[in-house]
PDB file of C-alpha atoms in Angstrom:
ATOM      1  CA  UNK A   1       0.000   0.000   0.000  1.00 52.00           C
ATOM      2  CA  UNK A   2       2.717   2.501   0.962  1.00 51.00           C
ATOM      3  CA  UNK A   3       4.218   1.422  -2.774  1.00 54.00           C
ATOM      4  CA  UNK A   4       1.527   2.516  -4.323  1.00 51.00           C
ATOM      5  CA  UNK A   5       1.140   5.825  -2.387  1.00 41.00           C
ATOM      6  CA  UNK A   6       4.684   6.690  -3.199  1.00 41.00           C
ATOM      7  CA  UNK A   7       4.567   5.798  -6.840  1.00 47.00           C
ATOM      8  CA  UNK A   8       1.202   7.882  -7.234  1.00 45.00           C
ATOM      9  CA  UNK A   9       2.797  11.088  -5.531  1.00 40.00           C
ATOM     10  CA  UNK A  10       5.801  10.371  -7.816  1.00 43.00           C
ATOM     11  CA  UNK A  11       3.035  10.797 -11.021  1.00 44.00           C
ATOM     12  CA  UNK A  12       1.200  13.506  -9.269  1.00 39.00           C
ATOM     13  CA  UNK A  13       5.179  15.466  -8.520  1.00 44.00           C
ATOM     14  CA  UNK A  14       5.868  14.614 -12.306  1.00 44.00           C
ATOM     15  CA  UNK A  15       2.165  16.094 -13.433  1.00 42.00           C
ATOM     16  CA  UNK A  16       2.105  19.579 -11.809  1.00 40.00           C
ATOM     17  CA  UNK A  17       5.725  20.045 -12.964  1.00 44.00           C
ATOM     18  CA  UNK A  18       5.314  19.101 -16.214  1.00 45.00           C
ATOM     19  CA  UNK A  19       1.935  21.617 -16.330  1.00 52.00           C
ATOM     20  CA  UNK A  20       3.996  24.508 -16.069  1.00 77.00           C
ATOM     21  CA  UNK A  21       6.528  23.258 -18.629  1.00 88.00           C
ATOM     22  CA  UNK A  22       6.178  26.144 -21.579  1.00 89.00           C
ATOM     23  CA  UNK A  23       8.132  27.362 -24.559  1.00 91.00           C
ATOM     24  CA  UNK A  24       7.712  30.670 -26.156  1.00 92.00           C
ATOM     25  CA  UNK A  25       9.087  33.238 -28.610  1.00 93.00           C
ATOM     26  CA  UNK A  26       8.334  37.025 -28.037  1.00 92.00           C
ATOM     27  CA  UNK A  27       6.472  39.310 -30.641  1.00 93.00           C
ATOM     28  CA  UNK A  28       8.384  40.846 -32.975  1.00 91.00           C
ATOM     29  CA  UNK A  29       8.044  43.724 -35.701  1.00 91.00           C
ATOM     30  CA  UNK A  30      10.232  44.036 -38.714  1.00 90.00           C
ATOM     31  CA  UNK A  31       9.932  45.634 -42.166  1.00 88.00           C
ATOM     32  CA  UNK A  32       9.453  43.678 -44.858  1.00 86.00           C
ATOM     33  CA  UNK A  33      13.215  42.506 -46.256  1.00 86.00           C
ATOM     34  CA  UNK A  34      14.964  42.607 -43.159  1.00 89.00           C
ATOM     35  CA  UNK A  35      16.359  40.772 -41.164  1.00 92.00           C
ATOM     36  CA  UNK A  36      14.936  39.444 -37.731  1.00 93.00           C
ATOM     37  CA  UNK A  37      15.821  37.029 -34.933  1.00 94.00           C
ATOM     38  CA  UNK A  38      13.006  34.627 -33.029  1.00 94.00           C
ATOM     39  CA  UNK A  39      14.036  33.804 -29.459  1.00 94.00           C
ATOM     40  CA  UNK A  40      12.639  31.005 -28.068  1.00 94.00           C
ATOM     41  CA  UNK A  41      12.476  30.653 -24.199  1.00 92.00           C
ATOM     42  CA  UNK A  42      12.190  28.125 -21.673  1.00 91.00           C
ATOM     43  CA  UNK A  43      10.049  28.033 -18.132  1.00 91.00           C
ATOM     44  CA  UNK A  44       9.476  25.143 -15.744  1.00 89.00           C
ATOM     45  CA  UNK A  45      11.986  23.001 -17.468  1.00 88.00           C
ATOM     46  CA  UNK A  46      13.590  21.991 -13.852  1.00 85.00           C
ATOM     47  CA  UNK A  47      14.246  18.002 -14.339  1.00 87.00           C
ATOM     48  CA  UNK A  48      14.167  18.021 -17.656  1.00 90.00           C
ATOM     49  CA  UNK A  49      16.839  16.609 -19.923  1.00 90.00           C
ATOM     50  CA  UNK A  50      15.687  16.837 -23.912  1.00 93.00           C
ATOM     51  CA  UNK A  51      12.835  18.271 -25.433  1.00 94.00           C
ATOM     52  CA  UNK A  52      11.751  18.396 -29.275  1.00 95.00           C
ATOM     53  CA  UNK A  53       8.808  20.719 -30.503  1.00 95.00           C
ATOM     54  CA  UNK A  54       7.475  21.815 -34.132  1.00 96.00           C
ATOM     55  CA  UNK A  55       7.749  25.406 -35.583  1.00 96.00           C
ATOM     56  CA  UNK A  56       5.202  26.752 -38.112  1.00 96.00           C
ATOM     57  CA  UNK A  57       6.497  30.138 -39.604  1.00 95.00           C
ATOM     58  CA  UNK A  58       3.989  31.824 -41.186  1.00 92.00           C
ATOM     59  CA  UNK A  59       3.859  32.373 -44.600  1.00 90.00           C
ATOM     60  CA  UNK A  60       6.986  34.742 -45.797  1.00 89.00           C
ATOM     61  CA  UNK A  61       8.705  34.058 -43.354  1.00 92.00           C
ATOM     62  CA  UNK A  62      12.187  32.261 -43.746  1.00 92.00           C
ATOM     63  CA  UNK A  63      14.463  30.675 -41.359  1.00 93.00           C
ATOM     64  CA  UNK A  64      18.102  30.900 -41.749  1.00 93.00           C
ATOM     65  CA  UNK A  65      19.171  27.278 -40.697  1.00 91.00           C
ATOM     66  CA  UNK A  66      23.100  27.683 -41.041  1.00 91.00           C
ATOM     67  CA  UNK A  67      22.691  30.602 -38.410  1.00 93.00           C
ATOM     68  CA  UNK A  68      21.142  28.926 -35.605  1.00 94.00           C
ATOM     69  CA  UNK A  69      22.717  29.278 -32.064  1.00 92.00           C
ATOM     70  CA  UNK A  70      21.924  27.905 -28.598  1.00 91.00           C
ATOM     71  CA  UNK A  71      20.808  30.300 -26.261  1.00 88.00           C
ATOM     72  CA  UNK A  72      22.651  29.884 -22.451  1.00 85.00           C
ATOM     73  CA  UNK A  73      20.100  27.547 -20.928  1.00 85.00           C
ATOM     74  CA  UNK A  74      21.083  25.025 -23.749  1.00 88.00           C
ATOM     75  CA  UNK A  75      24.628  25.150 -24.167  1.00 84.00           C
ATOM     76  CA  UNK A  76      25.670  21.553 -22.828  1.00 88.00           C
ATOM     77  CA  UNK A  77      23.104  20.189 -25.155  1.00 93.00           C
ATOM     78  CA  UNK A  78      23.116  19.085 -28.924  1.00 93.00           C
ATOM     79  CA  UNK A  79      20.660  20.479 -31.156  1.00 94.00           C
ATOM     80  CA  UNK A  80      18.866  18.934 -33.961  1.00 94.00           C
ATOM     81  CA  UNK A  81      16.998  20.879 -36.490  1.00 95.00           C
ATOM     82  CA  UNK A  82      14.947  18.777 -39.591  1.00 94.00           C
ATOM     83  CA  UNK A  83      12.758  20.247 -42.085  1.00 94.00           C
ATOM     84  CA  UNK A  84       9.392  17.996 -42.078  1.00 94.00           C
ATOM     85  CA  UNK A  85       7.852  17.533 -45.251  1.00 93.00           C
ATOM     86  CA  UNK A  86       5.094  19.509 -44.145  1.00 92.00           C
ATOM     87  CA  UNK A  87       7.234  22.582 -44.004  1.00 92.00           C
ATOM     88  CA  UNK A  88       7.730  22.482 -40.350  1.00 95.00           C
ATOM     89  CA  UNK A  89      11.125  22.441 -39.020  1.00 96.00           C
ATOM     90  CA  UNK A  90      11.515  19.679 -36.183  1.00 96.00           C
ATOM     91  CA  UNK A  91      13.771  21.023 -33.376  1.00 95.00           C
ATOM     92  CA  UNK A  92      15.685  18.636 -30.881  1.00 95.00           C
ATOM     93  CA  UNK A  93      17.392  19.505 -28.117  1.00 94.00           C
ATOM     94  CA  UNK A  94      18.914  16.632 -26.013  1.00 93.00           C
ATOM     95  CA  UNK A  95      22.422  15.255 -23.547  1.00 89.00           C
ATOM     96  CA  UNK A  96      23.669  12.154 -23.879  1.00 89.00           C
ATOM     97  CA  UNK A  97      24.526  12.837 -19.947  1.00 89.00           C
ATOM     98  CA  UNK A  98      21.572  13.433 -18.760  1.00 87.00           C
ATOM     99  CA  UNK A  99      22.226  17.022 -18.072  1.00 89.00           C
ATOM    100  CA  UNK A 100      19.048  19.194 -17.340  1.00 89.00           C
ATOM    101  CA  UNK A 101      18.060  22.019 -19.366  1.00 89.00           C
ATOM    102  CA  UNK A 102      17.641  25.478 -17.697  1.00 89.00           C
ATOM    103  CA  UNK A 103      14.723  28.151 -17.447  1.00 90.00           C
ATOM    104  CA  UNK A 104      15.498  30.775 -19.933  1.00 91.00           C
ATOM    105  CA  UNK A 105      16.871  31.694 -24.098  1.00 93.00           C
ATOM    106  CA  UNK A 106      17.374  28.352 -25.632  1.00 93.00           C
ATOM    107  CA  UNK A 107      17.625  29.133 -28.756  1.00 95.00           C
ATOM    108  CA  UNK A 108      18.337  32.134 -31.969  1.00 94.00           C
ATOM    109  CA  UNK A 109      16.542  31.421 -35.084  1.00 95.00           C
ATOM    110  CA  UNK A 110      17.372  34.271 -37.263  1.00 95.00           C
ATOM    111  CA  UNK A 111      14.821  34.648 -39.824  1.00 94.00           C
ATOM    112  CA  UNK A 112      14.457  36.871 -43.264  1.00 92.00           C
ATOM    113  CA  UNK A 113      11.124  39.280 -43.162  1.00 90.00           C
ATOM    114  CA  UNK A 114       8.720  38.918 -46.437  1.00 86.00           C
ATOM    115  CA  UNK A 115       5.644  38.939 -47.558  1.00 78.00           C
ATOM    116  CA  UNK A 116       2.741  41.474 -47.217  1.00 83.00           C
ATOM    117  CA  UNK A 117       2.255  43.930 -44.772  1.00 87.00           C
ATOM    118  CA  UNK A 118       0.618  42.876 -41.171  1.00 90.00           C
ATOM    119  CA  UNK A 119       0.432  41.148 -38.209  1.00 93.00           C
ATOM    120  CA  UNK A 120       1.266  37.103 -38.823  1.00 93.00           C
ATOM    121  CA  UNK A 121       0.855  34.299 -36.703  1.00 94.00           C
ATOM    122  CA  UNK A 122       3.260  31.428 -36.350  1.00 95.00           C
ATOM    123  CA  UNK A 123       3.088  28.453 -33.858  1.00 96.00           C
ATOM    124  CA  UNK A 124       5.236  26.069 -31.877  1.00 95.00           C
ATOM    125  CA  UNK A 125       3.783  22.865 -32.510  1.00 95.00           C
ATOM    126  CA  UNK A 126       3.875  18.972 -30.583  1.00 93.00           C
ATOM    127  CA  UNK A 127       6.428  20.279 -27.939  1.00 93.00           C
ATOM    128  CA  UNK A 128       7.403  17.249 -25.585  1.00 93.00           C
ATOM    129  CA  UNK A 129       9.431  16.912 -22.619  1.00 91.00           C
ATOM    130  CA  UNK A 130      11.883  13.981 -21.935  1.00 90.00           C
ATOM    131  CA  UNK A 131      12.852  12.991 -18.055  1.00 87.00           C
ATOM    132  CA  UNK A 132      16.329  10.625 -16.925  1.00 87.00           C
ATOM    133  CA  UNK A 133      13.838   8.880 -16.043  1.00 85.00           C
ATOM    134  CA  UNK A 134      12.652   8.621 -19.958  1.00 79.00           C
ATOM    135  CA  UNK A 135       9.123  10.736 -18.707  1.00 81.00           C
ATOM    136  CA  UNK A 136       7.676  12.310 -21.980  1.00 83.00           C
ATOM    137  CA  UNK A 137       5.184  15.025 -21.140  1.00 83.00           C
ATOM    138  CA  UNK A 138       3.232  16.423 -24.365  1.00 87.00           C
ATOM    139  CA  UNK A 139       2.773  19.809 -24.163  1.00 87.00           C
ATOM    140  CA  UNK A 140      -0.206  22.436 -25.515  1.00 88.00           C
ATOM    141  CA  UNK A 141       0.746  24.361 -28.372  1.00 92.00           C
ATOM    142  CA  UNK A 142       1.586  28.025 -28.471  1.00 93.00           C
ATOM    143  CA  UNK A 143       1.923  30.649 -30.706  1.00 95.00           C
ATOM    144  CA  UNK A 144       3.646  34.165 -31.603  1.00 94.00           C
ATOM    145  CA  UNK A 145       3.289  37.135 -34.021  1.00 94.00           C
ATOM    146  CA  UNK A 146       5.350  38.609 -36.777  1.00 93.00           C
ATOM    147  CA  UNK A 147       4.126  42.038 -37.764  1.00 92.00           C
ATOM    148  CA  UNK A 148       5.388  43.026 -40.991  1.00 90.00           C
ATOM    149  CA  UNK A 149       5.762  46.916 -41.332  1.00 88.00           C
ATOM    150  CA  UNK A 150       5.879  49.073 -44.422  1.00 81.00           C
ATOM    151  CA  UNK A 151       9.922  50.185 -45.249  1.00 72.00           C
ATOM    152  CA  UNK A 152      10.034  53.844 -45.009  1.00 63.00           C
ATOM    153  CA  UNK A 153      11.692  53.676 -48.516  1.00 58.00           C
ATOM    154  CA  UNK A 154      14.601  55.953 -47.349  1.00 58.00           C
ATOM    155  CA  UNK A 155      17.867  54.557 -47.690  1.00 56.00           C
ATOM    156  CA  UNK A 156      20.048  57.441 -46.514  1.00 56.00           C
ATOM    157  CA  UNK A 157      19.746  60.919 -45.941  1.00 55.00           C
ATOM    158  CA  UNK A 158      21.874  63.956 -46.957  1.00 54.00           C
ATOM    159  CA  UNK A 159      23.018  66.227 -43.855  1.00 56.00           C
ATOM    160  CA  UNK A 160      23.936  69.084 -45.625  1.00 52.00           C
ATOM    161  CA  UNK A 161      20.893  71.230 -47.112  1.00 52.00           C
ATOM    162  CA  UNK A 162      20.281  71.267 -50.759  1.00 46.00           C
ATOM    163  CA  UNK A 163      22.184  74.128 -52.934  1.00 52.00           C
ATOM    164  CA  UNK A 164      20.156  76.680 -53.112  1.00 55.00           C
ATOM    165  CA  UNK A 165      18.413  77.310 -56.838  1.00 55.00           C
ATOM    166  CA  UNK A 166      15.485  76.543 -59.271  1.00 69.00           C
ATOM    167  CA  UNK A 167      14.030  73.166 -58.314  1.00 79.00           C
ATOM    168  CA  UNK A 168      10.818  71.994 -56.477  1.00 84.00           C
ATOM    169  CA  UNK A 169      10.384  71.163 -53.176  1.00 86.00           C
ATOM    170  CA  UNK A 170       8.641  67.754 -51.880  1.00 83.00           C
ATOM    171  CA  UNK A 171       7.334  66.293 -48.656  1.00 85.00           C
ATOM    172  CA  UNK A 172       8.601  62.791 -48.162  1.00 79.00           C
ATOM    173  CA  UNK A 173       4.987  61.088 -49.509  1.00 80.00           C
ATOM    174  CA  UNK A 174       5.683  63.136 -52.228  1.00 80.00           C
ATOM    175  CA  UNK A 175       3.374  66.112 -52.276  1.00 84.00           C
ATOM    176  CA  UNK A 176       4.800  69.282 -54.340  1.00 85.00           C
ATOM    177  CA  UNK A 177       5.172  72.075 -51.996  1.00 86.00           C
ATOM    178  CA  UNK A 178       5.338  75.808 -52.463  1.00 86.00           C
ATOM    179  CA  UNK A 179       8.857  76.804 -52.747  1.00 85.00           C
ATOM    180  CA  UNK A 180      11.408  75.922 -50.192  1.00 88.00           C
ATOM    181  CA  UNK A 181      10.369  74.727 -46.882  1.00 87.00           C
ATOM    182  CA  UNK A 182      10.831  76.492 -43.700  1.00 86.00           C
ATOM    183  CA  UNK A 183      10.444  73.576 -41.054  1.00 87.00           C
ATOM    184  CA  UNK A 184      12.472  71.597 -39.788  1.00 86.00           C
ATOM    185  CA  UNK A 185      11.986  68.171 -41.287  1.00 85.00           C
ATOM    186  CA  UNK A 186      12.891  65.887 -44.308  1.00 84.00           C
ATOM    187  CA  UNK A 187      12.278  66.825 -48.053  1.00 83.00           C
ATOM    188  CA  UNK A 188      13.338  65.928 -51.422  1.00 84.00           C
ATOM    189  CA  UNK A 189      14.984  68.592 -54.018  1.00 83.00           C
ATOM    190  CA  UNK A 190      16.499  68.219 -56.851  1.00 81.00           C
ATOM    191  CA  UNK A 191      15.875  64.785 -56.726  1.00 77.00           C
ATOM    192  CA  UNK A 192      17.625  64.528 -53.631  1.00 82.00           C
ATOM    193  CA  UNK A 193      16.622  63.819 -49.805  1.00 82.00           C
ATOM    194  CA  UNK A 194      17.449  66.692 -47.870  1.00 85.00           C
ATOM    195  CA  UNK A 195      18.135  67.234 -43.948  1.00 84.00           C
ATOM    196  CA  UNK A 196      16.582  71.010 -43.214  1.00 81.00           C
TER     197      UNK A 196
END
């Protein structure tokens, strides 16, 4: 009797640990053609030794496999990274030692911005858990936004005002004004963006 108290308090320990057992990646904005990084965090991974989950990027959104790194709370572990026929990239993180993960960054996923403007959603997918004691512990999926923002379409500007002359002035969205402006502010002349 005392055997089976102590093995069912083992599975009820196991239980409320593994229900706060999460992975997430923060929300991130980008315009569209740059270059962005995905964190993905750890919580309530005490005991825990491997873990694998799914990510869905939405669509125009590229990973950058080659330039993956482990975060801190990973380090001693080896990472696995497959790309699922489904589109889905299978992530793996595991010891051969038996060394726990920690709470915090595991990992870097530095992705490319495309696609059309807005807010997109992406999800981690299947994420499991993985004990010494070989324990798996499914997990409820989770997701995060990508919000795509417009470029500004300015490259560079010029600090210097533009040389005085013939030539029209123009706002930045490209409204002709009436002769040279006297703001402060941003505006093209002569084909050129000017600093005022």
């Amino acid at each position: 009797m005392k055997q089976k108290l102590l093995n069912m308090l083992v599975v009820l320990t196991a239980m409320v640990s593994a229900s706060a057992q999460t992975l997430s990646i923060a929300p991130i904005e980008s315009e569209a053609g740059a270059k962005a990084e995905l964190v993905v965090t750890g919580a309530g991974l005490g005991g825990v030794t491997a873990l694998q989950f799914n990510l869905t990027l939405p669509s125009g959104i590229t990973l950058d496999e080659a330039a993956i790194t482990k975060g801190s709370s990973a380090n001693s572990h080896e990472l696995s990274v497959s790309t699922l026929s489904s589109g889905d990239r299978l992530f793996v993180l595991y010891n051969m030692n038996l060394d726990n993960l920690a709470n915090g960054e595991l990992l870097r996923l530095p992705i490319t911005v495309n696609g059309d403007v807005g807010t997109k959603t992406g999800r981690i997918r299947l994420f499991r858990t993985a004990t010494p004691e070989a324990v798996s512990h499914a997990r409820p999926d989770t997701e995060f936004t990508i919000t795509v923002k417009e470029t500004s379409g300015i490259d560079s500007l010029s600090p210097n005002p533009a040389p005085k002359g013939k030539g029209n002035w123009y706002s930045v969205d490209g409204k002709k004004l009436n002769g040279e402006p006297k703001e402060k502010g941003i505006y093209i002349h002569n084909g050129r963006k000017v600093v005022k």
